[in-house]
């Protein structure tokens, strides 16, 4: 307990300094170090998160994180054994050219990843080629005015039929580019393989598949701007809001997010203060038809660590208000089955560390939508590299989730209650 209070007090002190000294979007300290620490249980990891560091990945009790020199000093004073394994900005610079080779493109060698404009083209082409089963629209606009694309895939896509609706969302976090490719994989598979693959055909005929391939296009574009990666997580509103701390269920309740605008887990000024979360939430709210939420299941893709996660994140307890034992058991059962298919590790999300304002807590707490997060490839990495697998990994690592996606789509037909 003592350690937690002290870490929080330190973050409080930094707020003041940063507000005075830092330019609008810069990190508060120029020096960002990559560190590893041993934090065997979720309580210890929650302590790290509360100190304001940016947790990149967790594997077998080893946490990889970005911390400022001050945060590292304080954590060491609090008894954490931190290993400094690199300089963040130098490691990122090594991945790029430093100059912009082509405007609006991924760094050399990674061009198979889709930029926002390539993604837009691909979705438009999908609709043009498969008009009967694919409809492209938008749930709104990002802070910088990019369309938040929504593509619906179903037989008779133009009609709102009485079929379970299943939502897939990707790229809430800017640097998690592999997830955008995951959503595109879902779009391409359920359109290209319709009529030839019996599973695909059956699911498209009996479900309404809704895909939002990038919830954070501004952040993703910023992350690849200037010819090298930036390790950027948040949206681009002010100094950035962590979209996965901005959802309006138990927002900011439990020390699972930061009130400090420069933190990488800044929760925003109020629930849904980010236009991106507001737009997706408004869309989900709009799917309540005659008092019944049409969306029965949701899957949000992140990277990295190879995990299958389910709510709640705001509490360590398995059951809580709005989560009965039977419901928690169903999350575990389906989570474990999906994990068996892709080789990820299944757990309640607070087993990783406490978060508040995450999308899963809102989807379930507010709408009883059966909502999961996948943390994609790799299982572990030496830090930021984990966000930037070479584009050769896109095919294998997105196909790897085909079966898990099918499991969730089938589950969606069983209704919200276990
Ligand atoms: C990430 C990790 C992710 C997060 C873990 C998490 C997912 C927590 C879902 C709660 C719910 O950034 O990919 O910290 O947002
Ligand atoms: Ca490309
Ligand atoms: Ca249909
Ligand atoms: Ca419908
Ligand atoms: Zn993420």
Tab-separated table of C-alpha atoms and ligand atoms in Angstrom:
chain	number	residue	atom	x	y	z
A	1	UNK	CA	0.000	0.000	0.000
A	2	UNK	CA	2.774	2.390	0.955
A	3	UNK	CA	4.448	1.870	-2.398
A	4	UNK	CA	1.273	2.685	-4.303
A	5	UNK	CA	0.728	5.963	-2.488
A	6	UNK	CA	4.255	7.036	-3.085
A	7	UNK	CA	4.136	6.260	-6.804
A	8	UNK	CA	0.934	8.246	-7.161
A	9	UNK	CA	2.382	11.196	-5.306
A	10	UNK	CA	5.314	11.213	-7.689
A	11	UNK	CA	3.091	11.261	-10.738
A	12	UNK	CA	1.247	14.168	-9.151
A	13	UNK	CA	4.515	16.063	-8.914
A	14	UNK	CA	5.358	15.428	-12.552
A	15	UNK	CA	2.023	16.778	-13.717
A	16	UNK	CA	2.925	20.215	-12.564
A	17	UNK	CA	6.354	20.256	-14.109
A	18	UNK	CA	5.162	18.887	-17.409
A	19	UNK	CA	2.303	21.324	-17.698
A	20	UNK	CA	4.672	24.217	-17.412
A	21	UNK	CA	7.587	22.932	-19.430
A	22	UNK	CA	6.382	20.603	-22.132
A	23	UNK	CA	5.214	21.589	-25.607
A	24	UNK	CA	1.692	20.572	-26.533
A	25	UNK	CA	2.265	17.044	-27.781
A	26	UNK	CA	5.751	16.096	-26.621
A	27	UNK	CA	6.539	13.622	-23.924
A	28	UNK	CA	7.207	15.415	-20.652
A	29	UNK	CA	10.784	14.244	-20.580
A	30	UNK	CA	12.938	13.911	-23.673
A	31	UNK	CA	14.409	10.715	-22.364
A	32	UNK	CA	12.309	7.619	-22.832
A	33	UNK	CA	13.983	4.431	-21.728
A	34	UNK	CA	12.935	0.896	-22.415
A	35	UNK	CA	12.860	-1.192	-19.240
A	36	UNK	CA	12.060	-4.655	-18.027
A	37	UNK	CA	10.910	-5.472	-14.522
A	38	UNK	CA	9.701	-8.549	-12.772
A	39	UNK	CA	6.116	-8.132	-11.571
A	40	UNK	CA	4.771	-11.574	-10.892
A	41	UNK	CA	1.179	-10.721	-9.992
A	42	UNK	CA	-1.494	-8.342	-11.232
A	43	UNK	CA	-1.279	-6.179	-8.099
A	44	UNK	CA	2.391	-5.457	-8.776
A	45	UNK	CA	1.691	-4.752	-12.442
A	46	UNK	CA	-1.146	-2.415	-11.493
A	47	UNK	CA	1.364	-0.550	-9.322
A	48	UNK	CA	3.625	-0.096	-12.332
A	49	UNK	CA	0.749	1.177	-14.428
A	50	UNK	CA	-0.269	3.597	-11.675
A	51	UNK	CA	3.214	5.047	-11.671
A	52	UNK	CA	2.408	6.218	-15.193
A	53	UNK	CA	4.743	4.030	-17.235
A	54	UNK	CA	3.700	2.723	-20.640
A	55	UNK	CA	3.390	-1.051	-20.388
A	56	UNK	CA	4.201	-2.607	-23.757
A	57	UNK	CA	3.913	-6.292	-22.992
A	58	UNK	CA	3.793	-8.866	-20.247
A	59	UNK	CA	5.252	-12.351	-20.436
A	60	UNK	CA	5.688	-14.817	-17.573
A	61	UNK	CA	5.754	-12.043	-15.005
A	62	UNK	CA	8.248	-9.926	-16.936
A	63	UNK	CA	6.892	-6.518	-17.875
A	64	UNK	CA	8.376	-4.527	-20.745
A	65	UNK	CA	7.695	-0.819	-20.432
A	66	UNK	CA	8.679	2.674	-21.444
A	67	UNK	CA	9.492	4.961	-18.554
A	68	UNK	CA	11.016	8.358	-18.094
A	69	UNK	CA	14.199	8.563	-16.086
A	70	UNK	CA	12.196	10.015	-13.195
A	71	UNK	CA	9.620	7.228	-13.236
A	72	UNK	CA	12.398	4.625	-13.306
A	73	UNK	CA	14.110	6.273	-10.351
A	74	UNK	CA	10.905	6.311	-8.319
A	75	UNK	CA	10.015	2.726	-9.118
A	76	UNK	CA	13.475	1.596	-8.093
A	77	UNK	CA	13.113	3.543	-4.855
A	78	UNK	CA	9.861	1.661	-4.347
A	79	UNK	CA	11.667	-1.643	-4.593
A	80	UNK	CA	11.188	-2.610	-8.252
A	81	UNK	CA	14.221	-4.131	-9.909
A	82	UNK	CA	14.279	-2.330	-13.284
A	83	UNK	CA	16.567	-3.369	-16.126
A	84	UNK	CA	17.226	-0.680	-18.700
A	85	UNK	CA	17.333	-2.447	-22.067
A	86	UNK	CA	17.456	0.425	-24.516
A	87	UNK	CA	16.806	3.956	-25.658
A	88	UNK	CA	13.357	4.232	-27.182
A	89	UNK	CA	13.908	6.971	-29.684
A	90	UNK	CA	17.147	5.502	-30.999
A	91	UNK	CA	15.541	2.081	-31.436
A	92	UNK	CA	12.666	3.621	-33.389
A	93	UNK	CA	14.956	5.648	-35.611
A	94	UNK	CA	16.770	2.459	-36.595
A	95	UNK	CA	13.551	1.064	-38.094
A	96	UNK	CA	13.043	3.934	-40.516
A	97	UNK	CA	14.870	6.061	-43.044
A	98	UNK	CA	14.586	9.232	-41.029
A	99	UNK	CA	13.420	10.927	-44.187
A	100	UNK	CA	10.071	10.457	-45.777
A	101	UNK	CA	10.729	8.153	-48.719
A	102	UNK	CA	7.183	8.263	-49.970
A	103	UNK	CA	4.502	10.396	-48.395
A	104	UNK	CA	2.007	8.410	-46.418
A	105	UNK	CA	3.750	5.053	-46.488
A	106	UNK	CA	5.084	2.616	-43.923
A	107	UNK	CA	8.845	2.505	-43.418
A	108	UNK	CA	10.834	0.594	-46.055
A	109	UNK	CA	10.138	-3.136	-46.023
A	110	UNK	CA	6.785	-2.756	-44.263
A	111	UNK	CA	4.819	-1.422	-47.228
A	112	UNK	CA	2.334	-4.302	-47.108
A	113	UNK	CA	0.746	-2.656	-44.087
A	114	UNK	CA	-2.146	-0.443	-45.144
A	115	UNK	CA	-1.974	3.290	-44.688
A	116	UNK	CA	-5.297	4.996	-44.074
A	117	UNK	CA	-5.743	5.840	-47.741
A	118	UNK	CA	-4.828	2.293	-48.813
A	119	UNK	CA	-7.311	0.964	-46.268
A	120	UNK	CA	-10.007	3.283	-47.595
A	121	UNK	CA	-9.321	2.151	-51.178
A	122	UNK	CA	-9.480	-1.498	-50.163
A	123	UNK	CA	-12.820	-1.082	-48.386
A	124	UNK	CA	-14.277	0.791	-51.345
A	125	UNK	CA	-13.054	-1.934	-53.679
A	126	UNK	CA	-14.621	-4.587	-51.445
A	127	UNK	CA	-17.975	-2.858	-51.608
A	128	UNK	CA	-17.705	-2.402	-55.372
A	129	UNK	CA	-16.811	-6.078	-55.908
A	130	UNK	CA	-19.303	-7.544	-53.412
A	131	UNK	CA	-22.174	-5.056	-53.311
A	132	UNK	CA	-24.740	-7.712	-52.387
A	133	UNK	CA	-22.953	-8.726	-49.190
A	134	UNK	CA	-20.844	-5.662	-48.291
A	135	UNK	CA	-21.905	-2.122	-47.394
A	136	UNK	CA	-19.428	0.603	-46.528
A	137	UNK	CA	-20.470	3.468	-44.278
A	138	UNK	CA	-19.045	5.421	-41.384
A	139	UNK	CA	-19.786	5.826	-37.690
A	140	UNK	CA	-18.444	9.371	-37.645
A	141	UNK	CA	-15.172	11.231	-37.813
A	142	UNK	CA	-11.905	11.210	-35.926
A	143	UNK	CA	-10.590	14.309	-34.150
A	144	UNK	CA	-8.727	15.328	-37.317
A	145	UNK	CA	-11.737	14.598	-39.499
A	146	UNK	CA	-10.966	11.174	-40.948
A	147	UNK	CA	-13.959	8.966	-41.600
A	148	UNK	CA	-14.290	6.108	-39.106
A	149	UNK	CA	-15.142	3.417	-41.624
A	150	UNK	CA	-17.726	0.770	-40.889
A	151	UNK	CA	-18.230	-2.135	-43.228
A	152	UNK	CA	-21.154	-4.483	-42.855
A	153	UNK	CA	-20.969	-7.989	-44.307
A	154	UNK	CA	-24.081	-10.127	-44.549
A	155	UNK	CA	-26.415	-11.563	-47.122
A	156	UNK	CA	-28.770	-8.770	-48.197
A	157	UNK	CA	-26.342	-6.295	-46.677
A	158	UNK	CA	-28.496	-3.334	-47.636
A	159	UNK	CA	-31.318	-4.572	-45.396
A	160	UNK	CA	-31.382	-4.617	-41.604
A	161	UNK	CA	-32.321	-8.246	-41.086
A	162	UNK	CA	-33.137	-10.023	-37.857
A	163	UNK	CA	-29.758	-11.755	-37.505
A	164	UNK	CA	-27.256	-11.575	-34.641
A	165	UNK	CA	-24.936	-8.618	-35.179
A	166	UNK	CA	-21.271	-9.033	-34.293
A	167	UNK	CA	-18.862	-6.105	-34.065
A	168	UNK	CA	-15.120	-6.248	-34.686
A	169	UNK	CA	-13.002	-3.202	-33.840
A	170	UNK	CA	-9.299	-2.637	-34.447
A	171	UNK	CA	-6.515	-0.117	-33.927
A	172	UNK	CA	-7.782	1.796	-30.891
A	173	UNK	CA	-4.075	2.116	-30.191
A	174	UNK	CA	-2.182	3.869	-32.961
A	175	UNK	CA	0.979	1.764	-33.061
A	176	UNK	CA	-0.885	-1.571	-33.088
A	177	UNK	CA	-0.950	-1.653	-36.893
A	178	UNK	CA	-1.176	-5.437	-37.140
A	179	UNK	CA	-4.725	-5.161	-35.766
A	180	UNK	CA	-5.922	-3.056	-38.696
A	181	UNK	CA	-4.683	-5.864	-40.933
A	182	UNK	CA	-6.640	-8.294	-38.746
A	183	UNK	CA	-9.879	-6.441	-39.379
A	184	UNK	CA	-9.050	-6.308	-43.086
A	185	UNK	CA	-8.472	-10.071	-43.031
A	186	UNK	CA	-11.974	-10.524	-41.615
A	187	UNK	CA	-13.400	-8.268	-44.332
A	188	UNK	CA	-11.524	-10.005	-47.137
A	189	UNK	CA	-12.215	-13.536	-45.947
A	190	UNK	CA	-15.950	-13.087	-45.447
A	191	UNK	CA	-16.322	-11.477	-48.858
A	192	UNK	CA	-13.793	-13.304	-51.078
A	193	UNK	CA	-14.609	-16.779	-49.702
A	194	UNK	CA	-18.382	-16.316	-49.718
A	195	UNK	CA	-19.973	-19.018	-51.846
A	196	UNK	CA	-16.875	-21.234	-51.877
A	197	UNK	CA	-16.063	-21.774	-48.189
A	198	UNK	CA	-19.086	-23.380	-46.443
A	199	UNK	CA	-18.295	-21.924	-42.998
A	200	UNK	CA	-17.880	-18.425	-44.389
A	201	UNK	CA	-21.051	-18.759	-46.436
A	202	UNK	CA	-23.103	-19.984	-43.488
A	203	UNK	CA	-21.856	-17.216	-41.178
A	204	UNK	CA	-22.419	-14.469	-43.737
A	205	UNK	CA	-25.942	-15.806	-44.365
A	206	UNK	CA	-26.884	-15.985	-40.680
A	207	UNK	CA	-25.033	-13.050	-39.088
A	208	UNK	CA	-24.531	-9.347	-39.664
A	209	UNK	CA	-20.776	-8.861	-39.404
A	210	UNK	CA	-19.770	-5.277	-38.570
A	211	UNK	CA	-16.132	-4.240	-38.882
A	212	UNK	CA	-14.473	-0.957	-37.881
A	213	UNK	CA	-10.891	-1.493	-39.111
A	214	UNK	CA	-9.418	1.592	-37.463
A	215	UNK	CA	-10.883	3.369	-34.472
A	216	UNK	CA	-7.821	5.653	-34.313
A	217	UNK	CA	-6.799	6.659	-37.851
A	218	UNK	CA	-5.203	9.950	-36.731
A	219	UNK	CA	-2.889	8.181	-34.324
A	220	UNK	CA	-2.005	5.483	-36.844
A	221	UNK	CA	-1.120	8.059	-39.523
A	222	UNK	CA	0.921	10.052	-37.045
A	223	UNK	CA	2.748	6.894	-35.971
A	224	UNK	CA	4.106	6.334	-39.498
A	225	UNK	CA	4.661	9.973	-40.410
A	226	UNK	CA	8.080	11.206	-41.409
A	227	UNK	CA	9.543	7.884	-42.477
A	228	UNK	CA	9.937	6.138	-39.120
A	229	UNK	CA	7.755	4.725	-36.371
A	230	UNK	CA	6.975	6.813	-33.318
A	231	UNK	CA	5.652	4.296	-30.801
A	232	UNK	CA	2.477	6.395	-30.496
A	233	UNK	CA	-0.483	4.905	-28.608
A	234	UNK	CA	-3.176	7.543	-28.129
A	235	UNK	CA	-5.400	9.620	-30.391
A	236	UNK	CA	-4.280	13.087	-31.564
A	237	UNK	CA	-6.545	15.327	-29.512
A	238	UNK	CA	-4.310	17.693	-27.559
A	239	UNK	CA	-1.521	15.585	-26.083
A	240	UNK	CA	-3.613	12.509	-26.817
A	241	UNK	CA	-6.228	10.403	-25.058
A	242	UNK	CA	-5.870	6.676	-24.532
A	243	UNK	CA	-9.056	5.569	-26.255
A	244	UNK	CA	-9.107	2.325	-24.292
A	245	UNK	CA	-9.435	4.303	-21.039
A	246	UNK	CA	-12.091	6.733	-22.333
A	247	UNK	CA	-15.190	4.497	-22.409
A	248	UNK	CA	-18.006	5.470	-20.092
A	249	UNK	CA	-18.377	2.508	-17.753
A	250	UNK	CA	-16.676	2.947	-14.356
A	251	UNK	CA	-14.570	5.583	-16.130
A	252	UNK	CA	-11.554	6.544	-14.046
A	253	UNK	CA	-12.886	4.606	-11.079
A	254	UNK	CA	-10.081	2.448	-9.925
A	255	UNK	CA	-6.569	3.637	-10.635
A	256	UNK	CA	-6.530	1.842	-13.976
A	257	UNK	CA	-5.907	4.996	-16.010
A	258	UNK	CA	-4.231	8.370	-15.607
A	259	UNK	CA	-5.620	11.867	-15.140
A	260	UNK	CA	-2.346	13.352	-16.373
A	261	UNK	CA	-2.675	14.407	-20.030
A	262	UNK	CA	0.876	13.394	-20.936
A	263	UNK	CA	0.489	9.873	-19.638
A	264	UNK	CA	0.164	7.142	-22.225
A	265	UNK	CA	-2.927	5.945	-20.354
A	266	UNK	CA	-4.598	9.380	-20.075
A	267	UNK	CA	-8.329	8.744	-19.729
A	268	UNK	CA	-9.436	12.050	-21.262
A	269	UNK	CA	-11.298	14.906	-19.586
A	270	UNK	CA	-14.585	13.010	-19.316
A	271	UNK	CA	-16.106	9.736	-20.502
A	272	UNK	CA	-16.234	9.759	-24.310
A	273	UNK	CA	-14.331	13.041	-24.530
A	274	UNK	CA	-12.571	11.521	-27.554
A	275	UNK	CA	-14.622	11.832	-30.756
A	276	UNK	CA	-13.526	8.323	-31.767
A	277	UNK	CA	-14.944	6.521	-28.712
A	278	UNK	CA	-18.015	8.785	-28.780
A	279	UNK	CA	-18.721	7.852	-32.411
A	280	UNK	CA	-18.332	4.113	-31.900
A	281	UNK	CA	-20.422	4.235	-28.708
A	282	UNK	CA	-23.168	6.231	-30.465
A	283	UNK	CA	-23.222	3.623	-33.204
A	284	UNK	CA	-23.507	0.789	-30.668
A	285	UNK	CA	-26.229	2.693	-28.784
A	286	UNK	CA	-28.069	3.094	-32.085
A	287	UNK	CA	-28.245	-0.672	-32.459
A	288	UNK	CA	-30.782	-0.861	-29.652
A	289	UNK	CA	-33.930	-1.523	-31.672
A	290	UNK	CA	-37.269	-1.795	-29.883
A	291	UNK	CA	-35.420	-2.061	-26.597
A	292	UNK	CA	-33.121	-4.882	-27.730
A	293	UNK	CA	-29.418	-4.474	-28.446
A	294	UNK	CA	-28.832	-6.128	-31.818
A	295	UNK	CA	-25.090	-6.588	-31.325
A	296	UNK	CA	-24.578	-9.713	-29.263
A	297	UNK	CA	-20.805	-10.124	-29.449
A	298	UNK	CA	-17.762	-7.881	-29.906
A	299	UNK	CA	-14.046	-8.435	-30.346
A	300	UNK	CA	-11.453	-5.659	-30.082
A	301	UNK	CA	-7.976	-6.373	-31.419
A	302	UNK	CA	-4.777	-5.072	-29.809
A	303	UNK	CA	-1.137	-6.070	-29.801
A	304	UNK	CA	0.950	-7.479	-28.332
A	305	UNK	CA	1.328	-10.416	-25.856
A	306	UNK	CA	-0.899	-13.148	-27.416
A	307	UNK	CA	-3.741	-13.001	-24.919
A	308	UNK	CA	-7.493	-13.510	-24.940
A	309	UNK	CA	-9.015	-11.073	-22.405
A	310	UNK	CA	-12.511	-10.542	-21.059
A	311	UNK	CA	-14.210	-8.148	-18.604
A	312	UNK	CA	-14.144	-6.787	-16.083
A	313	UNK	CA	-10.890	-4.883	-16.131
A	314	UNK	CA	-11.756	-2.432	-13.365
A	315	UNK	CA	-11.862	-5.063	-10.621
A	316	UNK	CA	-9.902	-8.175	-9.766
A	317	UNK	CA	-13.171	-9.868	-8.801
A	318	UNK	CA	-14.548	-12.434	-11.240
A	319	UNK	CA	-18.114	-11.419	-10.472
A	320	UNK	CA	-19.376	-7.890	-9.821
A	321	UNK	CA	-22.409	-5.742	-10.496
A	322	UNK	CA	-23.685	-6.853	-13.885
A	323	UNK	CA	-21.526	-9.993	-13.996
A	324	UNK	CA	-23.040	-13.128	-12.523
A	325	UNK	CA	-21.141	-16.317	-11.885
A	326	UNK	CA	-22.823	-17.943	-14.895
A	327	UNK	CA	-21.828	-15.021	-17.120
A	328	UNK	CA	-18.234	-15.034	-15.872
A	329	UNK	CA	-18.112	-18.786	-16.522
A	330	UNK	CA	-19.347	-18.272	-20.060
A	331	UNK	CA	-16.664	-15.648	-20.717
A	332	UNK	CA	-14.037	-18.066	-19.437
A	333	UNK	CA	-15.436	-21.006	-21.416
A	334	UNK	CA	-15.592	-19.185	-24.755
A	335	UNK	CA	-12.313	-17.359	-24.048
A	336	UNK	CA	-10.576	-20.664	-23.410
A	337	UNK	CA	-12.015	-22.232	-26.543
A	338	UNK	CA	-10.867	-19.322	-28.691
A	339	UNK	CA	-7.440	-19.432	-27.044
A	340	UNK	CA	-7.179	-23.161	-27.722
A	341	UNK	CA	-7.639	-22.374	-31.412
A	342	UNK	CA	-4.971	-19.666	-31.700
A	343	UNK	CA	-2.527	-20.605	-28.962
A	344	UNK	CA	-3.012	-17.379	-26.983
A	345	UNK	CA	-3.303	-17.273	-23.177
A	346	UNK	CA	-6.852	-16.748	-21.854
A	347	UNK	CA	-7.566	-14.612	-18.766
A	348	UNK	CA	-9.813	-11.970	-17.260
A	349	UNK	CA	-8.272	-8.650	-18.293
A	350	UNK	CA	-7.552	-7.550	-14.696
A	351	UNK	CA	-5.296	-10.602	-14.376
A	352	UNK	CA	-2.946	-8.491	-16.514
A	353	UNK	CA	-3.423	-5.252	-14.540
A	354	UNK	CA	-6.335	-3.049	-13.533
A	355	UNK	CA	-7.805	-0.865	-16.268
A	356	UNK	CA	-10.819	1.403	-16.148
A	357	UNK	CA	-12.681	2.879	-19.082
A	358	UNK	CA	-11.849	0.005	-21.424
A	359	UNK	CA	-14.101	-0.882	-24.315
A	360	UNK	CA	-14.888	-4.371	-22.993
A	361	UNK	CA	-16.169	-3.097	-19.645
A	362	UNK	CA	-18.471	-0.653	-21.433
A	363	UNK	CA	-19.757	-3.122	-24.030
A	364	UNK	CA	-20.618	-5.631	-21.336
A	365	UNK	CA	-21.504	-3.314	-18.440
A	366	UNK	CA	-23.692	-0.999	-20.519
A	367	UNK	CA	-25.076	-3.298	-23.216
A	368	UNK	CA	-24.465	-6.910	-22.158
A	369	UNK	CA	-22.525	-7.410	-25.373
A	370	UNK	CA	-20.265	-10.457	-25.052
A	371	UNK	CA	-17.023	-8.554	-25.495
A	372	UNK	CA	-13.412	-9.744	-25.732
A	373	UNK	CA	-9.981	-8.321	-26.488
A	374	UNK	CA	-7.280	-10.215	-28.338
A	375	UNK	CA	-3.685	-9.138	-27.842
A	376	UNK	CA	-2.035	-10.337	-31.048
A	377	UNK	CA	1.457	-11.479	-31.999
A	378	UNK	CA	4.141	-11.527	-30.709
A	379	UNK	CA	4.000	-13.188	-27.308
A	380	UNK	CA	6.992	-11.161	-26.187
A	381	UNK	CA	9.526	-8.790	-27.676
A	382	UNK	CA	12.328	-6.526	-26.678
A	383	UNK	CA	9.970	-3.584	-26.333
A	384	UNK	CA	8.543	-1.449	-29.106
A	385	UNK	CA	9.591	-3.900	-31.828
A	386	UNK	CA	6.621	-5.990	-30.710
A	387	UNK	CA	4.309	-3.391	-32.274
A	388	UNK	CA	6.084	-3.532	-35.605
A	389	UNK	CA	6.369	-7.109	-36.853
A	390	UNK	CA	7.731	-7.268	-40.409
A	391	UNK	CA	4.906	-7.211	-42.932
A	392	UNK	CA	5.640	-10.878	-43.802
A	393	UNK	CA	3.913	-11.726	-40.498
A	394	UNK	CA	0.602	-10.163	-41.529
A	395	UNK	CA	-0.664	-13.244	-43.394
A	396	UNK	CA	0.182	-15.916	-40.814
A	397	UNK	CA	-0.768	-13.866	-37.765
A	398	UNK	CA	-4.150	-12.767	-39.069
A	399	UNK	CA	-5.089	-16.199	-40.475
A	400	UNK	CA	-4.193	-17.579	-37.064
A	401	UNK	CA	-7.394	-16.019	-35.703
A	402	UNK	CA	-9.808	-17.318	-38.351
A	403	UNK	CA	-11.108	-20.111	-36.168
A	404	UNK	CA	-11.421	-17.918	-33.066
A	405	UNK	CA	-13.416	-15.394	-35.103
A	406	UNK	CA	-15.717	-18.212	-36.259
A	407	UNK	CA	-16.167	-19.424	-32.673
A	408	UNK	CA	-17.295	-15.973	-31.588
A	409	UNK	CA	-19.614	-15.580	-34.580
A	410	UNK	CA	-21.269	-18.889	-33.721
A	411	UNK	CA	-21.536	-17.924	-30.031
A	412	UNK	CA	-23.258	-14.719	-31.064
A	413	UNK	CA	-26.234	-16.815	-32.120
A	414	UNK	CA	-26.773	-18.080	-28.596
A	415	UNK	CA	-28.026	-14.803	-27.151
A	416	UNK	CA	-26.553	-12.630	-24.440
A	417	UNK	CA	-27.527	-14.721	-21.433
A	418	UNK	CA	-25.638	-17.942	-20.760
B	1	LIG	C1	-2.866	-2.803	-25.033
B	1	LIG	C2	-3.056	-3.548	-23.715
B	1	LIG	C3	-4.459	-3.382	-23.253
B	1	LIG	C4	-4.602	-1.992	-22.665
B	1	LIG	C5	-4.853	-4.445	-22.266
B	1	LIG	C6	-6.316	-4.458	-22.024
B	1	LIG	C7	-7.209	-4.804	-23.005
B	1	LIG	C8	-6.819	-4.095	-20.831
B	1	LIG	C9	-8.570	-4.823	-22.774
B	1	LIG	C10	-8.184	-4.080	-20.594
B	1	LIG	C11	-9.043	-4.451	-21.573
B	1	LIG	O1	-2.663	-1.614	-25.024
B	1	LIG	O2	-2.974	-3.425	-26.093
B	1	LIG	O3	-3.873	-1.658	-21.735
B	1	LIG	O4	-5.436	-1.250	-23.150
B	2	LIG	CA1	1.587	-0.071	-47.773
B	3	LIG	CA1	-28.333	-10.713	-43.721
B	4	LIG	CA1	-30.137	-6.559	-37.826
B	5	LIG	ZN1	-3.690	-1.797	-27.335
